[in-house]
GROMACS .gro file of C-alpha atoms in nm:
model
  296
    1MET     CA    1   0.782  -1.548  -0.791
    2ILE     CA    2   0.709  -1.231  -0.985
    3MET     CA    3   0.804  -0.923  -0.786
    4ARG     CA    4   0.542  -0.651  -0.748
    5ILE     CA    5   0.678  -0.297  -0.757
    6GLY     CA    6   0.524   0.003  -0.583
    7ILE     CA    7   0.597   0.369  -0.533
    8VAL     CA    8   0.534   0.637  -0.272
    9ILE     CA    9   0.411   0.979  -0.379
   10LEU     CA   10   0.451   1.214  -0.085
   11PRO     CA   11   0.149   1.441  -0.018
   12ASP     CA   12   0.363   1.755  -0.047
   13GLN     CA   13   0.232   1.893  -0.377
   14ARG     CA   14  -0.095   2.062  -0.466
   15TRP     CA   15  -0.332   1.834  -0.653
   16VAL     CA   16  -0.279   2.017  -0.982
   17GLU     CA   17   0.076   1.873  -0.976
   18SER     CA   18   0.015   1.555  -0.778
   19GLU     CA   19  -0.267   1.427  -0.998
   20ARG     CA   20  -0.029   1.387  -1.290
   21ARG     CA   21   0.197   1.164  -1.082
   22TRP     CA   22  -0.077   0.932  -0.963
   23ARG     CA   23  -0.219   0.897  -1.312
   24GLN     CA   24   0.128   0.839  -1.454
   25VAL     CA   25   0.226   0.554  -1.219
   26ASP     CA   26  -0.105   0.386  -1.302
   27GLU     CA   27  -0.035   0.415  -1.674
   28TRP     CA   28   0.325   0.299  -1.634
   29GLY     CA   29   0.207  -0.023  -1.471
   30PHE     CA   30   0.330   0.002  -1.112
   31ASP     CA   31   0.148  -0.250  -0.893
   32HIS     CA   32   0.074  -0.025  -0.598
   33ALA     CA   33   0.110   0.340  -0.500
   34TRP     CA   34   0.124   0.485  -0.150
   35THR     CA   35   0.138   0.808   0.041
   36TYR     CA   36   0.253   0.894   0.392
   37ASP     CA   37  -0.010   0.921   0.663
   38HIS     CA   38   0.121   1.209   0.874
   39LEU     CA   39   0.006   1.551   0.988
   40GLY     CA   40   0.358   1.664   0.906
   41TRP     CA   41   0.680   1.475   0.844
   42ARG     CA   42   1.033   1.551   0.961
   43ASP     CA   43   1.177   1.875   0.822
   44LEU     CA   44   0.907   1.882   0.551
   45VAL     CA   45   0.662   1.991   0.822
   46ASP     CA   46   0.748   2.351   0.732
   47GLY     CA   47   0.645   2.307   0.369
   48PRO     CA   48   0.321   2.208   0.193
   49TRP     CA   49   0.156   1.890   0.323
   50PHE     CA   50  -0.185   1.735   0.256
   51ASP     CA   51  -0.410   1.474   0.413
   52SER     CA   52  -0.343   1.115   0.309
   53MET     CA   53  -0.696   0.978   0.286
   54THR     CA   54  -0.825   1.272   0.087
   55THR     CA   55  -0.526   1.238  -0.145
   56LEU     CA   56  -0.580   0.864  -0.191
   57THR     CA   57  -0.950   0.912  -0.259
   58ALA     CA   58  -0.869   1.170  -0.527
   59ALA     CA   59  -0.608   0.930  -0.666
   60ALA     CA   60  -0.870   0.655  -0.676
   61ALA     CA   61  -1.087   0.875  -0.896
   62THR     CA   62  -0.805   0.949  -1.139
   63THR     CA   63  -0.659   0.595  -1.171
   64ARG     CA   64  -0.800   0.270  -1.306
   65ARG     CA   65  -0.608  -0.034  -1.183
   66ILE     CA   66  -0.330   0.043  -0.937
   67ARG     CA   67  -0.371  -0.047  -0.569
   68LEU     CA   68  -0.364   0.252  -0.333
   69GLY     CA   69  -0.255   0.269   0.028
   70THR     CA   70  -0.116   0.441   0.336
   71LEU     CA   71   0.248   0.389   0.429
   72VAL     CA   72   0.168   0.381   0.714
   73ALA     CA   73  -0.139   0.486   0.914
   74SER     CA   74  -0.086   0.492   1.289
   75PRO     CA   75  -0.269   0.557   1.617
   76ASN     CA   76  -0.070   0.878   1.673
   77PHE     CA   77  -0.374   1.077   1.564
   78ARG     CA   78  -0.630   0.819   1.451
   79HIS     CA   79  -0.913   0.636   1.627
   80PRO     CA   80  -1.009   0.300   1.473
   81ALA     CA   81  -1.385   0.364   1.468
   82ALA     CA   82  -1.352   0.696   1.285
   83PHE     CA   83  -1.069   0.578   1.061
   84ALA     CA   84  -1.273   0.275   0.954
   85ARG     CA   85  -1.526   0.507   0.790
   86GLN     CA   86  -1.252   0.670   0.582
   87VAL     CA   87  -1.106   0.333   0.486
   88THR     CA   88  -1.448   0.206   0.379
   89ALA     CA   89  -1.502   0.516   0.165
   90LEU     CA   90  -1.162   0.479  -0.001
   91ASP     CA   91  -1.228   0.114  -0.079
   92ASP     CA   92  -1.565   0.206  -0.228
   93VAL     CA   93  -1.438   0.493  -0.445
   94SER     CA   94  -1.143   0.284  -0.567
   95GLY     CA   95  -1.361  -0.014  -0.651
   96GLY     CA   96  -1.179  -0.240  -0.405
   97ARG     CA   97  -0.822  -0.125  -0.472
   98ALA     CA   98  -0.741   0.003  -0.124
   99VAL     CA   99  -0.467  -0.148   0.090
  100LEU     CA  100  -0.389  -0.030   0.440
  101GLY     CA  101  -0.034   0.001   0.568
  102LEU     CA  102  -0.042   0.021   0.949
  103GLY     CA  103   0.232   0.109   1.196
  104ALA     CA  104   0.282   0.185   1.563
  105GLY     CA  105   0.364   0.553   1.506
  106GLY     CA  106   0.691   0.718   1.585
  107ILE     CA  107   0.792   1.022   1.782
  108GLY     CA  108   0.801   1.371   1.635
  109PHE     CA  109   0.542   1.609   1.498
  110ASP     CA  110   0.253   1.359   1.479
  111SER     CA  111   0.296   1.250   1.838
  112ALA     CA  112   0.317   1.606   1.971
  113VAL     CA  113   0.090   1.824   1.759
  114LEU     CA  114  -0.231   1.722   1.939
  115GLY     CA  115  -0.080   1.800   2.277
  116GLY     CA  116  -0.043   1.444   2.401
  117GLU     CA  117   0.258   1.289   2.565
  118THR     CA  118   0.529   1.116   2.363
  119LEU     CA  119   0.505   0.749   2.449
  120PRO     CA  120   0.801   0.514   2.500
  121PRO     CA  121   0.834   0.222   2.256
  122ARG     CA  122   0.662  -0.039   2.473
  123GLN     CA  123   0.352   0.174   2.522
  124ARG     CA  124   0.341   0.263   2.152
  125VAL     CA  125   0.327  -0.107   2.070
  126ASP     CA  126   0.061  -0.163   2.339
  127ARG     CA  127  -0.149   0.108   2.177
  128PHE     CA  128  -0.078  -0.029   1.829
  129ALA     CA  129  -0.200  -0.375   1.927
  130GLU     CA  130  -0.533  -0.229   2.037
  131PHE     CA  131  -0.552  -0.009   1.728
  132VAL     CA  132  -0.511  -0.304   1.490
  133GLU     CA  133  -0.749  -0.531   1.684
  134LEU     CA  134  -1.028  -0.275   1.701
  135LEU     CA  135  -0.984  -0.157   1.342
  136ASP     CA  136  -1.007  -0.518   1.226
  137LEU     CA  137  -1.328  -0.567   1.422
  138VAL     CA  138  -1.499  -0.249   1.304
  139LEU     CA  139  -1.413  -0.316   0.939
  140ARG     CA  140  -1.545  -0.673   0.955
  141GLU     CA  141  -1.843  -0.647   1.189
  142ASP     CA  142  -2.130  -0.401   1.222
  143GLY     CA  143  -2.215  -0.271   1.567
  144THR     CA  144  -1.882  -0.320   1.748
  145THR     CA  145  -1.868  -0.247   2.120
  146TRP     CA  146  -1.520  -0.281   2.263
  147ARG     CA  147  -1.301  -0.129   2.534
  148GLY     CA  148  -0.928  -0.141   2.594
  149ASP     CA  149  -0.669   0.069   2.772
  150TRP     CA  150  -0.619   0.304   2.476
  151PHE     CA  151  -0.937   0.287   2.266
  152ALA     CA  152  -1.306   0.218   2.306
  153ALA     CA  153  -1.603   0.187   2.073
  154VAL     CA  154  -1.977   0.174   2.142
  155ASP     CA  155  -2.195   0.024   1.869
  156ALA     CA  156  -1.948   0.134   1.598
  157ARG     CA  157  -2.105   0.082   1.255
  158ASN     CA  158  -1.941  -0.026   0.932
  159ASN     CA  159  -2.242  -0.040   0.697
  160PRO     CA  160  -2.207  -0.095   0.401
  161GLY     CA  161  -1.867  -0.250   0.475
  162CYS     CA  162  -1.564  -0.274   0.248
  163VAL     CA  163  -1.584  -0.375  -0.117
  164GLN     CA  164  -1.309  -0.627  -0.045
  165THR     CA  165  -1.404  -0.912   0.187
  166PRO     CA  166  -1.380  -0.961   0.473
  167ARG     CA  167  -1.213  -0.616   0.475
  168VAL     CA  168  -0.937  -0.405   0.318
  169PRO     CA  169  -0.603  -0.590   0.340
  170PHE     CA  170  -0.369  -0.488   0.623
  171VAL     CA  171   0.004  -0.452   0.557
  172VAL     CA  172   0.153  -0.432   0.906
  173ALA     CA  173   0.485  -0.253   0.963
  174ALA     CA  174   0.700  -0.451   1.203
  175ASN     CA  175   1.064  -0.486   1.299
  176GLY     CA  176   1.021  -0.601   1.660
  177PRO     CA  177   0.881  -0.934   1.783
  178ARG     CA  178   0.549  -0.802   1.919
  179SER     CA  179   0.465  -0.608   1.604
  180MET     CA  180   0.565  -0.909   1.394
  181ARG     CA  181   0.314  -1.118   1.586
  182LEU     CA  182   0.049  -0.859   1.498
  183ALA     CA  183   0.149  -0.884   1.131
  184VAL     CA  184   0.120  -1.262   1.145
  185ARG     CA  185  -0.217  -1.251   1.322
  186TYR     CA  186  -0.392  -0.971   1.136
  187GLY     CA  187  -0.190  -0.895   0.826
  188GLN     CA  188  -0.228  -0.992   0.466
  189GLY     CA  189   0.116  -0.835   0.429
  190TRP     CA  190   0.423  -0.735   0.633
  191VAL     CA  191   0.631  -0.428   0.556
  192THR     CA  192   0.974  -0.345   0.694
  193THR     CA  193   1.217  -0.054   0.672
  194GLY     CA  194   1.508  -0.278   0.764
  195SER     CA  195   1.788  -0.179   1.001
  196GLY     CA  196   2.162  -0.135   0.987
  197GLY     CA  197   2.267   0.228   0.985
  198ASP     CA  198   2.467   0.406   0.714
  199ASP     CA  199   2.627   0.108   0.539
  200LEU     CA  200   2.428  -0.044   0.252
  201ASP     CA  201   2.551  -0.401   0.300
  202ALA     CA  202   2.489  -0.377   0.674
  203TRP     CA  203   2.135  -0.259   0.601
  204TRP     CA  204   2.076  -0.560   0.377
  205ASP     CA  205   2.215  -0.787   0.650
  206GLY     CA  206   1.958  -0.633   0.883
  207VAL     CA  207   1.681  -0.694   0.631
  208ALA     CA  208   1.787  -1.058   0.598
  209ASP     CA  209   1.779  -1.099   0.975
  210LEU     CA  210   1.429  -0.951   0.993
  211ALA     CA  211   1.309  -1.188   0.718
  212VAL     CA  212   1.436  -1.484   0.923
  213ARG     CA  213   1.261  -1.351   1.233
  214LEU     CA  214   0.936  -1.324   1.040
  215ASP     CA  215   0.969  -1.686   0.928
  216LYS     CA  216   1.005  -1.788   1.292
  217SER     CA  217   0.697  -1.587   1.390
  218LEU     CA  218   0.496  -1.751   1.112
  219ALA     CA  219   0.614  -2.095   1.218
  220SER     CA  220   0.527  -2.027   1.582
  221ALA     CA  221   0.176  -1.924   1.479
  222GLY     CA  222   0.134  -2.221   1.247
  223ARG     CA  223   0.077  -1.993   0.950
  224GLU     CA  224   0.186  -2.085   0.599
  225PRO     CA  225   0.472  -1.852   0.492
  226SER     CA  226   0.326  -1.800   0.144
  227SER     CA  227   0.004  -1.662   0.295
  228LEU     CA  228   0.173  -1.336   0.400
  229ASP     CA  229   0.302  -1.091   0.137
  230ARG     CA  230   0.636  -0.929   0.222
  231TYR     CA  231   0.699  -0.564   0.139
  232LEU     CA  232   1.038  -0.392   0.160
  233SER     CA  233   1.073  -0.013   0.166
  234LEU     CA  234   1.391   0.014  -0.039
  235ASP     CA  235   1.450   0.380   0.040
  236SER     CA  236   1.499   0.313   0.407
  237ALA     CA  237   1.844   0.199   0.297
  238PRO     CA  238   2.128   0.454   0.316
  239VAL     CA  239   2.129   0.484  -0.066
  240PHE     CA  240   1.825   0.604  -0.265
  241SER     CA  241   1.699   0.314  -0.475
  242LEU     CA  242   1.651   0.535  -0.782
  243ARG     CA  243   2.016   0.639  -0.795
  244SER     CA  244   2.012   0.469  -1.136
  245ALA     CA  245   1.790   0.217  -1.313
  246ASP     CA  246   2.065  -0.047  -1.291
  247PHE     CA  247   2.107   0.012  -0.918
  248PHE     CA  248   1.732  -0.021  -0.869
  249ALA     CA  249   1.735  -0.352  -1.055
  250GLU     CA  250   2.013  -0.476  -0.825
  251GLN     CA  251   1.809  -0.385  -0.517
  252VAL     CA  252   1.502  -0.561  -0.654
  253GLU     CA  253   1.711  -0.876  -0.711
  254ARG     CA  254   1.845  -0.864  -0.357
  255ALA     CA  255   1.495  -0.829  -0.216
  256ALA     CA  256   1.367  -1.120  -0.423
  257ALA     CA  257   1.654  -1.339  -0.303
  258LEU     CA  258   1.537  -1.280   0.055
  259GLY     CA  259   1.181  -1.383  -0.025
  260PHE     CA  260   1.019  -1.042  -0.059
  261THR     CA  261   0.711  -1.032  -0.281
  262ASP     CA  262   0.692  -0.652  -0.309
  263VAL     CA  263   0.932  -0.357  -0.310
  264ILE     CA  264   0.852   0.011  -0.273
  265THR     CA  265   1.047   0.313  -0.398
  266HIS     CA  266   0.967   0.688  -0.390
  267TRP     CA  267   0.891   0.946  -0.655
  268PRO     CA  268   1.213   1.150  -0.671
  269ARG     CA  269   1.210   1.495  -0.517
  270SER     CA  270   1.421   1.793  -0.621
  271SER     CA  271   1.599   1.812  -0.284
  272SER     CA  272   1.610   1.679   0.072
  273TRP     CA  273   1.443   1.342   0.125
  274TYR     CA  274   1.446   1.110  -0.178
  275ALA     CA  275   1.630   1.365  -0.390
  276GLY     CA  276   1.682   1.229  -0.738
  277ASP     CA  277   1.624   1.257  -1.110
  278GLU     CA  278   1.277   1.186  -1.249
  279ALA     CA  279   1.447   1.059  -1.566
  280VAL     CA  280   1.565   0.758  -1.366
  281LEU     CA  281   1.208   0.687  -1.260
  282VAL     CA  282   1.097   0.702  -1.623
  283ASP     CA  283   1.374   0.455  -1.713
  284VAL     CA  284   1.270   0.220  -1.432
  285ALA     CA  285   0.907   0.244  -1.540
  286SER     CA  286   1.001   0.139  -1.893
  287ARG     CA  287   1.177  -0.167  -1.749
  288LEU     CA  288   0.900  -0.288  -1.516
  289PRO     CA  289   0.818  -0.599  -1.724
  290GLU     CA  290   1.187  -0.687  -1.738
  291LEU     CA  291   1.225  -0.639  -1.362
  292ARG     CA  292   0.933  -0.869  -1.295
  293ARG     CA  293   1.069  -1.140  -1.527
  294MET     CA  294   1.410  -1.109  -1.367
  295THR     CA  295   1.271  -1.220  -1.033
  296ASP     CA  296   1.040  -1.490  -1.167
   0.00000   0.00000   0.00000
């Protein structure tokens, strides 16, 4: 197995600065690049923040080969019928390079800014299940009429449809059993942030446990394990993956040993979340072929 390596570029810079980053990761040879799909995120809500789909569409126009996606889009502020139009446009502009990370949506700014109530976990997953089902339908079929407890659509159109068939790939975020079943049913990929608190080894133990749970979900559904790509967000660990190039290589090896096909890091920021040195990223980029061979 050759590990694919991706990177998140937060939408917290004006395009005059951000464009350079998207173009650079494409030239370096990263396999996929992502941005957060939020209206504001944690304490960065007080700083600059830009729309994910507009950012990804601009990135599609300035890159040539890298896959581009949301990490992750959620029903906190999106309706499947309207979102499907944006997804279709991104897939068209990118020439079929779009990939769609989807999640249930957490609590915080996104869940409160539109004035709605903050839902408990069970209801968030209920809503997520409808979101994924309806989005799948609208992206695959033209003229969808559908009604659930959280969403409805009347003759929702998808013409001309996605460049990719039958639709843009879904990478479903899941740590719990119900969301894992959604990943197994609808996903071309599964992404996890792991679990385990402030201890790095404990976090990896949590990741290993989640990988086993996914295998059980796949077996229960009668789905071939190799048919679902497995993405790990390395920076959900208590230590930033780009602490050094050697440390990053160690984390990639650990992910590969657990059966992950893809890992994702973050472009280092000057402070706060994902604070680090861009020189380390440059070093990692120069070693991408070596990192892939190491896991083959």
